mmCIF file of C-alpha atoms in Angstrom:
data_model
loop_
_atom_site.group_PDB
_atom_site.id
_atom_site.type_symbol
_atom_site.label_atom_id
_atom_site.label_comp_id
_atom_site.label_asym_id
_atom_site.label_seq_id
_atom_site.Cartn_x
_atom_site.Cartn_y
_atom_site.Cartn_z
ATOM 1 C CA MET G 162 -12.462 25.673 5.855
ATOM 2 C CA ASP G 163 -10.505 28.729 5.668
ATOM 3 C CA GLU G 164 -9.456 27.986 2.071
ATOM 4 C CA ASN G 165 -13.036 27.383 1.043
ATOM 5 C CA VAL G 166 -14.249 30.596 2.563
ATOM 6 C CA GLY G 167 -11.415 32.483 1.008
ATOM 7 C CA ARG G 168 -12.210 31.178 -2.396
ATOM 8 C CA LEU G 169 -15.860 32.077 -1.827
ATOM 9 C CA ALA G 170 -14.918 35.703 -0.824
ATOM 10 C CA SER G 171 -12.713 36.027 -3.834
ATOM 11 C CA SER G 172 -15.591 35.003 -6.088
ATOM 12 C CA PHE G 173 -17.819 37.615 -4.542
ATOM 13 C CA LEU G 174 -15.200 40.323 -5.234
ATOM 14 C CA THR G 175 -15.200 39.439 -8.959
ATOM 15 C CA ASN G 176 -18.986 39.588 -9.044
ATOM 16 C CA SER G 177 -20.237 42.851 -10.645
ATOM 17 C CA HIS G 178 -23.722 42.945 -8.964
ATOM 18 C CA ILE G 179 -22.233 42.105 -5.407
ATOM 19 C CA MET G 180 -19.503 44.807 -5.921
ATOM 20 C CA ALA G 181 -22.136 47.344 -7.227
ATOM 21 C CA TYR G 182 -24.200 46.789 -4.169
ATOM 22 C CA LEU G 183 -21.262 47.280 -1.821
ATOM 23 C CA TYR G 184 -19.797 50.422 -3.602
ATOM 24 C CA SER G 185 -23.071 52.041 -4.810
ATOM 25 C CA LEU G 186 -23.640 55.466 -3.242
ATOM 26 C CA ASP G 187 -27.383 55.335 -3.891
ATOM 27 C CA ILE G 188 -28.663 51.670 -4.217
ATOM 28 C CA GLU G 189 -31.279 51.320 -6.964
ATOM 29 C CA SER G 190 -34.103 48.930 -6.636
ATOM 30 C CA THR G 191 -32.727 46.562 -9.185
ATOM 31 C CA ILE G 192 -29.304 46.108 -7.513
ATOM 32 C CA PRO G 193 -30.519 44.148 -4.525
ATOM 33 C CA VAL G 194 -32.499 41.930 -6.676
ATOM 34 C CA LEU G 195 -29.579 41.155 -8.966
ATOM 35 C CA THR G 196 -27.314 40.698 -6.011
ATOM 36 C CA ALA G 197 -29.661 38.316 -4.385
ATOM 37 C CA ASN G 198 -30.026 36.153 -7.512
ATOM 38 C CA ASP G 199 -26.156 35.860 -7.940
ATOM 39 C CA LEU G 200 -25.730 34.977 -4.283
ATOM 40 C CA LYS G 201 -28.587 32.411 -4.464
ATOM 41 C CA LYS G 202 -26.794 30.687 -7.451
ATOM 42 C CA GLN G 203 -23.523 30.582 -5.833
ATOM 43 C CA LEU G 204 -24.725 29.332 -2.422
ATOM 44 C CA LEU G 205 -26.856 26.738 -3.988
ATOM 45 C CA ALA G 206 -23.914 24.296 -4.288
ATOM 46 C CA LEU G 207 -22.467 25.286 -0.817
ATOM 47 C CA PRO G 208 -24.471 23.606 2.023
ATOM 48 C CA TYR G 209 -22.111 24.506 4.658
ATOM 49 C CA VAL G 210 -22.745 28.320 4.162
ATOM 50 C CA GLU G 211 -25.504 29.446 6.476
ATOM 51 C CA SER G 212 -25.882 32.929 5.037
ATOM 52 C CA VAL G 213 -23.907 35.877 3.724
ATOM 53 C CA TYR G 214 -24.202 39.497 4.833
ATOM 54 C CA LEU G 215 -23.271 42.377 2.459
ATOM 55 C CA PHE G 216 -22.789 45.688 4.346
ATOM 56 C CA ASN G 217 -22.519 48.939 2.516
ATOM 57 C CA GLY G 218 -21.076 51.350 4.957
ATOM 58 C CA THR G 219 -21.591 54.415 2.834
ATOM 59 C CA ASN G 220 -25.443 54.414 3.118
ATOM 60 C CA GLY G 221 -25.655 52.086 6.134
ATOM 61 C CA TYR G 222 -27.605 49.191 4.596
ATOM 62 C CA ILE G 223 -26.986 45.553 5.053
ATOM 63 C CA TYR G 224 -28.309 42.719 2.894
ATOM 64 C CA SER G 225 -28.853 39.198 4.299
ATOM 65 C CA SER G 226 -29.120 36.191 2.070
ATOM 66 C CA LYS G 227 -30.933 34.346 4.891
ATOM 67 C CA THR G 228 -33.901 36.670 4.782
ATOM 68 C CA GLY G 229 -33.481 38.177 1.317
ATOM 69 C CA TYR G 230 -34.087 41.774 2.655
ATOM 70 C CA GLN G 231 -31.841 44.751 3.235
ATOM 71 C CA THR G 232 -32.199 46.849 6.402
ATOM 72 C CA SER G 233 -30.348 49.559 8.314
ATOM 73 C CA LEU G 234 -27.726 48.283 10.739
ATOM 74 C CA SER G 235 -29.661 49.396 13.617
ATOM 75 C CA ASP G 236 -32.705 47.267 12.594
ATOM 76 C CA PHE G 237 -30.560 44.261 11.623
ATOM 77 C CA GLU G 238 -31.705 40.708 12.733
ATOM 78 C CA ASP G 239 -28.289 39.716 14.043
ATOM 79 C CA PRO G 240 -27.223 42.115 16.777
ATOM 80 C CA GLY G 241 -24.009 40.354 17.336
ATOM 81 C CA ALA G 242 -22.996 40.962 13.865
ATOM 82 C CA ALA G 243 -24.275 44.546 13.871
ATOM 83 C CA THR G 244 -21.953 45.211 16.871
ATOM 84 C CA LEU G 245 -18.880 43.900 15.189
ATOM 85 C CA LEU G 246 -19.528 45.679 11.871
ATOM 86 C CA LYS G 247 -19.339 49.112 14.041
ATOM 87 C CA ASP G 248 -16.228 47.897 15.861
ATOM 88 C CA ARG G 249 -13.383 49.445 13.949
ATOM 89 C CA ASN G 250 -10.702 47.858 16.261
ATOM 90 C CA PHE G 251 -12.001 44.356 15.461
ATOM 91 C CA LEU G 252 -12.334 45.065 11.682
ATOM 92 C CA SER G 253 -8.724 46.315 11.568
ATOM 93 C CA SER G 254 -7.181 43.511 13.652
ATOM 94 C CA GLY G 255 -9.341 40.359 14.088
ATOM 95 C CA ALA G 256 -11.224 40.205 10.715
ATOM 96 C CA LYS G 257 -10.564 37.405 8.160
ATOM 97 C CA ARG G 258 -10.564 34.886 10.905
ATOM 98 C CA PRO G 259 -13.544 32.836 12.373
ATOM 99 C CA VAL G 260 -15.507 34.256 15.184
ATOM 100 C CA PRO G 261 -18.582 32.964 16.962
ATOM 101 C CA GLY G 262 -21.763 33.989 15.243
ATOM 102 C CA SER G 263 -25.280 33.400 16.146
ATOM 103 C CA LYS G 264 -26.142 31.246 19.259
ATOM 104 C CA ASP G 265 -28.843 29.013 20.379
ATOM 105 C CA PRO G 266 -30.730 30.869 23.174
ATOM 106 C CA ARG G 267 -31.512 27.721 25.099
ATOM 107 C CA THR G 268 -28.149 26.080 25.220
ATOM 108 C CA GLY G 269 -25.753 28.917 24.409
ATOM 109 C CA ALA G 270 -24.148 26.872 21.782
ATOM 110 C CA VAL G 271 -22.810 28.592 18.658
ATOM 111 C CA LYS G 272 -24.800 27.767 15.531
ATOM 112 C CA THR G 273 -22.425 29.648 13.096
ATOM 113 C CA ILE G 274 -18.961 30.648 12.615
ATOM 114 C CA SER G 275 -18.476 34.097 10.843
ATOM 115 C CA TYR G 276 -15.797 35.371 8.638
ATOM 116 C CA TYR G 277 -15.511 39.261 8.282
ATOM 117 C CA PHE G 278 -13.870 40.547 5.017
ATOM 118 C CA PRO G 279 -13.598 44.414 5.276
ATOM 119 C CA MET G 280 -12.619 46.370 2.220
ATOM 120 C CA ASP G 281 -10.581 49.639 2.092
ATOM 121 C CA SER G 282 -12.243 52.745 0.929
ATOM 122 C CA SER G 283 -11.343 56.384 0.815
ATOM 123 C CA ASP G 284 -13.096 57.109 4.055
ATOM 124 C CA GLY G 285 -11.948 53.996 6.025
ATOM 125 C CA LEU G 286 -13.224 50.495 6.469
ATOM 126 C CA ASN G 287 -16.735 50.735 5.248
ATOM 127 C CA ASP G 288 -17.833 47.941 2.919
ATOM 128 C CA ILE G 289 -17.718 44.550 4.532
ATOM 129 C CA ILE G 290 -18.667 40.922 3.387
ATOM 130 C CA VAL G 291 -19.654 38.598 6.168
ATOM 131 C CA ILE G 292 -19.729 34.803 5.498
ATOM 132 C CA ASN G 293 -21.516 32.692 8.004
ATOM 133 C CA ILE G 294 -20.603 28.941 8.188
ATOM 134 C CA SER G 295 -22.766 26.440 9.886
ATOM 135 C CA ILE G 296 -20.775 24.870 12.753
ATOM 136 C CA SER G 297 -21.993 21.566 11.819
ATOM 137 C CA SER G 298 -19.307 21.660 9.100
ATOM 138 C CA LEU G 299 -16.743 21.515 11.838
ATOM 139 C CA THR G 300 -18.574 19.072 14.084
ATOM 140 C CA ASP G 301 -19.830 16.442 11.527
ATOM 141 C CA SER G 302 -16.822 14.366 12.107
ATOM 142 C CA ILE G 303 -17.212 14.574 15.940
ATOM 143 C CA ASP G 304 -20.900 13.685 15.516
ATOM 144 C CA SER G 305 -20.133 10.538 13.545
ATOM 145 C CA LEU G 306 -17.599 9.624 16.319
ATOM 146 C CA LYS G 307 -20.401 10.215 18.830
ATOM 147 C CA ARG G 308 -22.573 7.770 17.161
ATOM 148 C CA LEU G 309 -19.797 5.146 17.329
ATOM 149 C CA THR G 310 -19.400 5.672 20.978
ATOM 150 C CA ALA G 311 -23.184 5.963 21.798
ATOM 151 C CA ALA G 312 -23.179 2.795 23.818
ATOM 152 C CA SER G 313 -20.424 3.774 26.288
ATOM 153 C CA GLY G 314 -20.939 7.384 26.071
ATOM 154 C CA SER G 315 -18.537 10.238 25.404
ATOM 155 C CA GLY G 316 -18.558 14.045 25.349
ATOM 156 C CA PHE G 317 -16.944 16.607 23.080
ATOM 157 C CA ILE G 318 -16.652 20.343 23.968
ATOM 158 C CA LEU G 319 -15.297 23.043 21.516
ATOM 159 C CA LEU G 320 -13.890 26.215 22.978
ATOM 160 C CA ASP G 321 -12.292 29.199 21.184
ATOM 161 C CA GLU G 322 -8.946 30.559 22.134
ATOM 162 C CA ASN G 323 -10.424 32.499 25.013
ATOM 163 C CA LYS G 324 -12.041 29.309 26.467
ATOM 164 C CA SER G 325 -15.409 30.737 25.387
ATOM 165 C CA PHE G 326 -17.972 27.910 24.872
ATOM 166 C CA LEU G 327 -18.765 27.166 21.069
ATOM 167 C CA ILE G 328 -20.553 23.842 21.087
ATOM 168 C CA GLY G 329 -20.860 20.569 22.982
ATOM 169 C CA ILE G 330 -21.725 17.095 21.632
ATOM 170 C CA VAL G 331 -22.531 14.322 24.174
ATOM 171 C CA SER G 332 -23.948 10.874 23.969
ATOM 172 C CA GLY G 333 -24.865 7.981 26.358
ATOM 173 C CA SER G 334 -25.249 8.746 30.121
ATOM 174 C CA MET G 335 -23.933 12.289 29.535
ATOM 175 C CA GLU G 336 -26.672 13.040 27.056
ATOM 176 C CA ASP G 337 -29.414 11.547 29.495
ATOM 177 C CA ASP G 338 -28.058 14.057 32.119
ATOM 178 C CA GLY G 339 -29.471 17.404 31.313
ATOM 179 C CA ASN G 340 -27.012 19.188 33.585
ATOM 180 C CA TRP G 341 -23.886 17.455 32.404
ATOM 181 C CA LEU G 342 -22.648 20.103 29.884
ATOM 182 C CA SER G 343 -23.195 23.085 32.221
ATOM 183 C CA CYS G 344 -21.377 21.291 35.017
ATOM 184 C CA ALA G 345 -18.587 20.460 32.518
ATOM 185 C CA LEU G 346 -18.322 24.104 31.617
ATOM 186 C CA GLN G 347 -18.031 25.147 35.290
ATOM 187 C CA THR G 348 -15.282 22.687 35.808
ATOM 188 C CA ILE G 349 -13.457 24.086 32.807
ATOM 189 C CA SER G 350 -13.693 27.725 33.993
ATOM 190 C CA SER G 351 -12.348 26.731 37.420
ATOM 191 C CA ARG G 352 -9.185 25.469 35.869
ATOM 192 C CA GLU G 353 -6.362 27.722 34.358
ATOM 193 C CA GLU G 354 -5.714 25.613 31.393
ATOM 194 C CA PRO G 355 -7.448 22.594 29.911
ATOM 195 C CA ASP G 356 -5.144 19.569 30.172
ATOM 196 C CA ASN G 357 -5.209 15.759 30.078
ATOM 197 C CA SER G 358 -6.286 14.651 33.450
ATOM 198 C CA PHE G 359 -9.136 13.098 35.359
ATOM 199 C CA VAL G 360 -11.798 15.509 36.418
ATOM 200 C CA LYS G 361 -14.907 15.129 38.488
ATOM 201 C CA ILE G 362 -18.111 16.379 36.788
ATOM 202 C CA ASN G 363 -21.668 16.249 38.524
ATOM 203 C CA GLY G 364 -20.374 13.536 41.005
ATOM 204 C CA SER G 365 -18.664 11.331 38.422
ATOM 205 C CA TYR G 366 -15.120 11.062 37.261
ATOM 206 C CA TYR G 367 -14.089 11.488 33.625
ATOM 207 C CA PHE G 368 -10.791 11.432 31.782
ATOM 208 C CA GLN G 369 -10.373 14.817 29.974
ATOM 209 C CA VAL G 370 -8.343 14.906 26.682
ATOM 210 C CA SER G 371 -7.553 18.410 25.418
ATOM 211 C CA THR G 372 -5.893 19.580 22.190
ATOM 212 C CA SER G 373 -5.330 23.130 20.646
ATOM 213 C CA ASN G 374 -3.202 22.067 17.848
ATOM 214 C CA ASN G 375 -4.855 24.258 15.187
ATOM 215 C CA ARG G 376 -4.204 27.706 13.508
ATOM 216 C CA TYR G 377 -6.423 29.744 15.943
ATOM 217 C CA GLY G 378 -5.581 27.906 19.196
ATOM 218 C CA TRP G 379 -9.191 26.626 19.667
ATOM 219 C CA TYR G 380 -9.639 23.791 22.195
ATOM 220 C CA LEU G 381 -11.230 20.502 21.591
ATOM 221 C CA LEU G 382 -12.074 18.552 24.802
ATOM 222 C CA GLN G 383 -13.004 14.890 24.853
ATOM 223 C CA TYR G 384 -14.498 13.257 28.012
ATOM 224 C CA VAL G 385 -14.746 9.518 28.692
ATOM 225 C CA SER G 386 -16.151 8.124 31.797
ATOM 226 C CA ALA G 387 -13.576 6.651 34.129
ATOM 227 C CA LYS G 388 -15.867 3.772 34.901
ATOM 228 C CA ASP G 389 -15.825 2.865 31.105
ATOM 229 C CA ILE G 390 -12.036 3.028 30.990
ATOM 230 C CA PHE G 391 -11.519 0.797 34.132
ATOM 231 C CA GLN G 392 -14.189 -1.470 32.928
ATOM 232 C CA ASP G 393 -12.321 -1.930 29.744
ATOM 233 C CA VAL G 394 -9.083 -2.478 31.600
ATOM 234 C CA VAL G 395 -10.720 -5.133 33.941
ATOM 235 C CA PHE G 396 -12.262 -6.896 30.861
ATOM 236 C CA THR G 397 -8.982 -6.898 29.039
ATOM 237 C CA THR G 398 -7.126 -8.131 32.238
ATOM 238 C CA LEU G 399 -9.685 -10.916 32.649
ATOM 239 C CA THR G 400 -9.617 -11.953 29.098
ATOM 240 C CA GLY G 401 -5.840 -12.090 29.220
ATOM 241 C CA PHE G 402 -5.920 -14.132 32.337
ATOM 242 C CA LEU G 403 -8.434 -16.605 30.820
ATOM 243 C CA LEU G 404 -6.381 -16.920 27.721
ATOM 244 C CA PHE G 405 -3.321 -17.500 29.897
ATOM 245 C CA LEU G 406 -5.122 -20.269 31.685
ATOM 246 C CA CYS G 407 -6.339 -21.942 28.438
ATOM 247 C CA VAL G 408 -2.776 -21.792 27.057
ATOM 248 C CA LEU G 409 -1.525 -23.223 30.207
ATOM 249 C CA GLY G 410 -4.037 -26.020 30.278
ATOM 250 C CA ILE G 411 -3.528 -26.932 26.510
ATOM 251 C CA SER G 412 0.429 -26.949 27.250
ATOM 252 C CA PHE G 413 -0.193 -29.164 30.203
ATOM 253 C CA LEU G 414 -2.199 -31.604 28.147
ATOM 254 C CA PHE G 415 0.261 -31.655 25.416
ATOM 255 C CA CYS G 416 3.087 -32.254 27.873
ATOM 256 C CA MET G 417 1.115 -35.122 29.608
ATOM 257 C CA TYR G 418 0.428 -36.822 26.155
ATOM 258 C CA PHE G 419 4.113 -36.586 24.931
ATOM 259 C CA SER G 420 5.274 -37.657 28.461
ATOM 260 C CA ARG G 421 3.276 -40.768 28.344
ATOM 261 C CA ARG G 422 4.344 -41.424 24.676
ATOM 262 C CA LEU G 423 8.029 -41.234 25.814
ATOM 263 C CA ASN G 424 7.405 -43.058 29.013
ATOM 264 C CA THR G 425 5.910 -46.073 27.423
ATOM 265 C CA PRO G 426 9.176 -47.469 26.040
ATOM 266 C CA VAL G 427 10.980 -46.874 29.405
ATOM 267 C CA GLN G 428 8.224 -48.598 31.295
ATOM 268 C CA SER G 429 8.423 -51.467 28.959
ATOM 269 C CA LEU G 430 12.226 -51.734 29.397
ATOM 270 C CA LEU G 431 11.929 -51.706 33.154
ATOM 271 C CA SER G 432 9.270 -54.387 33.028
ATOM 272 C CA HIS G 433 11.610 -56.506 30.880
ATOM 273 C CA ASN G 434 14.491 -55.862 33.310
ATOM 274 C CA GLN G 435 12.354 -56.818 36.269
ATOM 275 C CA GLN G 436 11.314 -60.068 34.479
ATOM 276 C CA LEU G 437 14.935 -60.802 33.560
ATOM 277 C CA SER G 438 15.961 -60.126 37.185
ATOM 278 C CA THR G 439 13.277 -62.386 38.507
ATOM 279 C CA LEU G 440 14.281 -65.114 35.914
ATOM 280 C CA GLN G 441 17.862 -64.717 36.885
ATOM 281 C CA ARG G 442 17.000 -65.144 40.701
ATOM 282 C CA LYS G 443 14.755 -68.152 39.951
ATOM 283 C CA THR G 444 17.551 -69.757 37.766
ATOM 284 C CA ARG G 445 20.206 -69.138 40.582
ATOM 285 C CA TYR G 446 17.974 -70.551 43.290
ATOM 286 C CA SER G 447 17.244 -73.521 41.035
ATOM 287 C CA ARG G 448 20.952 -74.132 40.492
ATOM 288 C CA ILE G 449 21.708 -73.651 44.141
ATOM 289 C CA GLN G 450 18.923 -76.125 45.022
ATOM 290 C CA ASN G 451 19.955 -78.737 42.472
ATOM 291 C CA PHE G 452 23.623 -78.458 43.590
ATOM 292 C CA LEU G 453 22.738 -78.850 47.329
ATOM 293 C CA ASN G 454 20.379 -81.682 46.660
ATOM 294 C CA ARG G 455 23.112 -83.646 44.631
ATOM 295 C CA LEU G 456 25.650 -82.655 47.457
ATOM 296 C CA LEU G 457 23.330 -83.955 50.258
ATOM 297 C CA GLU G 458 22.080 -87.069 48.378
ATOM 298 C CA ASN G 459 25.696 -88.029 47.500
ATOM 299 C CA ASN G 460 24.938 -87.810 43.889
ATOM 300 C CA SER G 461 27.728 -85.395 43.222
ATOM 301 C CA LEU G 462 30.747 -86.761 41.355
ATOM 302 C CA ASP G 463 32.767 -83.438 41.805
ATOM 303 C CA SER G 464 35.961 -83.467 43.752
ATOM 304 C CA PRO G 465 36.152 -81.346 46.916
ATOM 305 C CA ASP G 466 38.063 -78.568 44.982
ATOM 306 C CA GLN G 467 35.388 -78.495 42.272
ATOM 307 C CA THR G 468 32.728 -78.401 45.016
ATOM 308 C CA ARG G 469 34.370 -75.500 46.646
ATOM 309 C CA GLN G 470 34.611 -73.597 43.316
ATOM 310 C CA GLN G 471 30.933 -74.255 42.535
ATOM 311 C CA LEU G 472 30.149 -72.929 46.117
ATOM 312 C CA GLY G 473 32.205 -69.763 45.306
ATOM 313 C CA HIS G 474 30.314 -69.389 41.892
ATOM 314 C CA LEU G 475 26.933 -69.745 43.573
ATOM 315 C CA GLY G 476 27.886 -67.330 46.428
ATOM 316 C CA LEU G 477 27.855 -70.125 49.023
ATOM 317 C CA SER G 478 31.413 -69.953 50.149
ATOM 318 C CA TYR G 479 30.279 -69.394 53.750
ATOM 319 C CA LEU G 480 28.954 -72.954 53.820
ATOM 320 C CA GLU G 481 32.416 -74.311 53.867
ATOM 321 C CA GLY G 482 32.614 -73.646 57.587
ATOM 322 C CA GLU G 483 29.426 -75.410 58.283
ATOM 323 C CA LYS G 484 29.579 -78.829 59.982
ATOM 324 C CA LEU G 485 27.401 -80.454 57.439
ATOM 325 C CA CYS G 486 29.373 -79.253 54.487
ATOM 326 C CA MET G 487 32.648 -80.406 56.366
ATOM 327 C CA ALA G 488 31.135 -83.886 56.932
ATOM 328 C CA VAL G 489 30.188 -84.130 53.287
ATOM 329 C CA PHE G 490 33.719 -83.347 52.352
ATOM 330 C CA LYS G 491 35.130 -85.876 54.642
ATOM 331 C CA ILE G 492 32.763 -88.503 53.322
ATOM 332 C CA ASP G 493 33.886 -87.673 49.813
ATOM 333 C CA ASN G 494 37.492 -87.705 50.754
#
């Protein structure tokens, strides 16, 4: 913005009609008309310029592009500008930088930002060009951000380097509360320096973010409801927890599926082993039964030594000490 205003001021200094108005000792009736026409042409393509003041300090007249008239400084429509035009200290030290211009009487918000360009003359700082910029050119980006956050609500406050209120932009619940902005300004004035912290405004807590990273040290403050912040945190936490449960459940199902796939061959092998063990036991019992039946029915043709060996193979060695088995051995012998 400073560069745009600087280029506009330079174009004014090269305009013959504007310079004639500023330096003329006796302004003729045609000079203001020609000056107004030139200003109108230049400002037509510059919507961010609210108005331009041309002050001729020699004869004390000031022209305003807003009204199209020239008046004396005492009768000028903008008393704030008239005061600064007479302030030699301001013109010698604080000029050529933006200063708050006209204000909204209802809200106290600044409507324009003014740049003062004094020009040296033989009798001091007399002739001055004042360029008034609509503050909306600085806050349009903030206003677009406000529309994006209209659902949850947010607030922006712009202060100058002296912490004087320039403009406030609020949305959502803050906009519905007509006293929110005034309460916020009271909170700011009670603190030495705006910082990044939680503040209590009108009974509710907000997180205040402050930045003054600009050429003139102006403060831009943003306010977000603590309820909205923690609501987002809770929502994010619950969402993360639900996603964790979903991942855990899906992982469990996959593990169960693959474990069953891997367990099926093992179960099959165990089943075969059990069947084989059962078959082996049945086979052994059958051999034992056949052997004992042959032995008791005297159908065995084996010698006592062979009989003892078969008893050992069948795990029946303990029967050698039984009376029945001894009787059979004696009969065989």
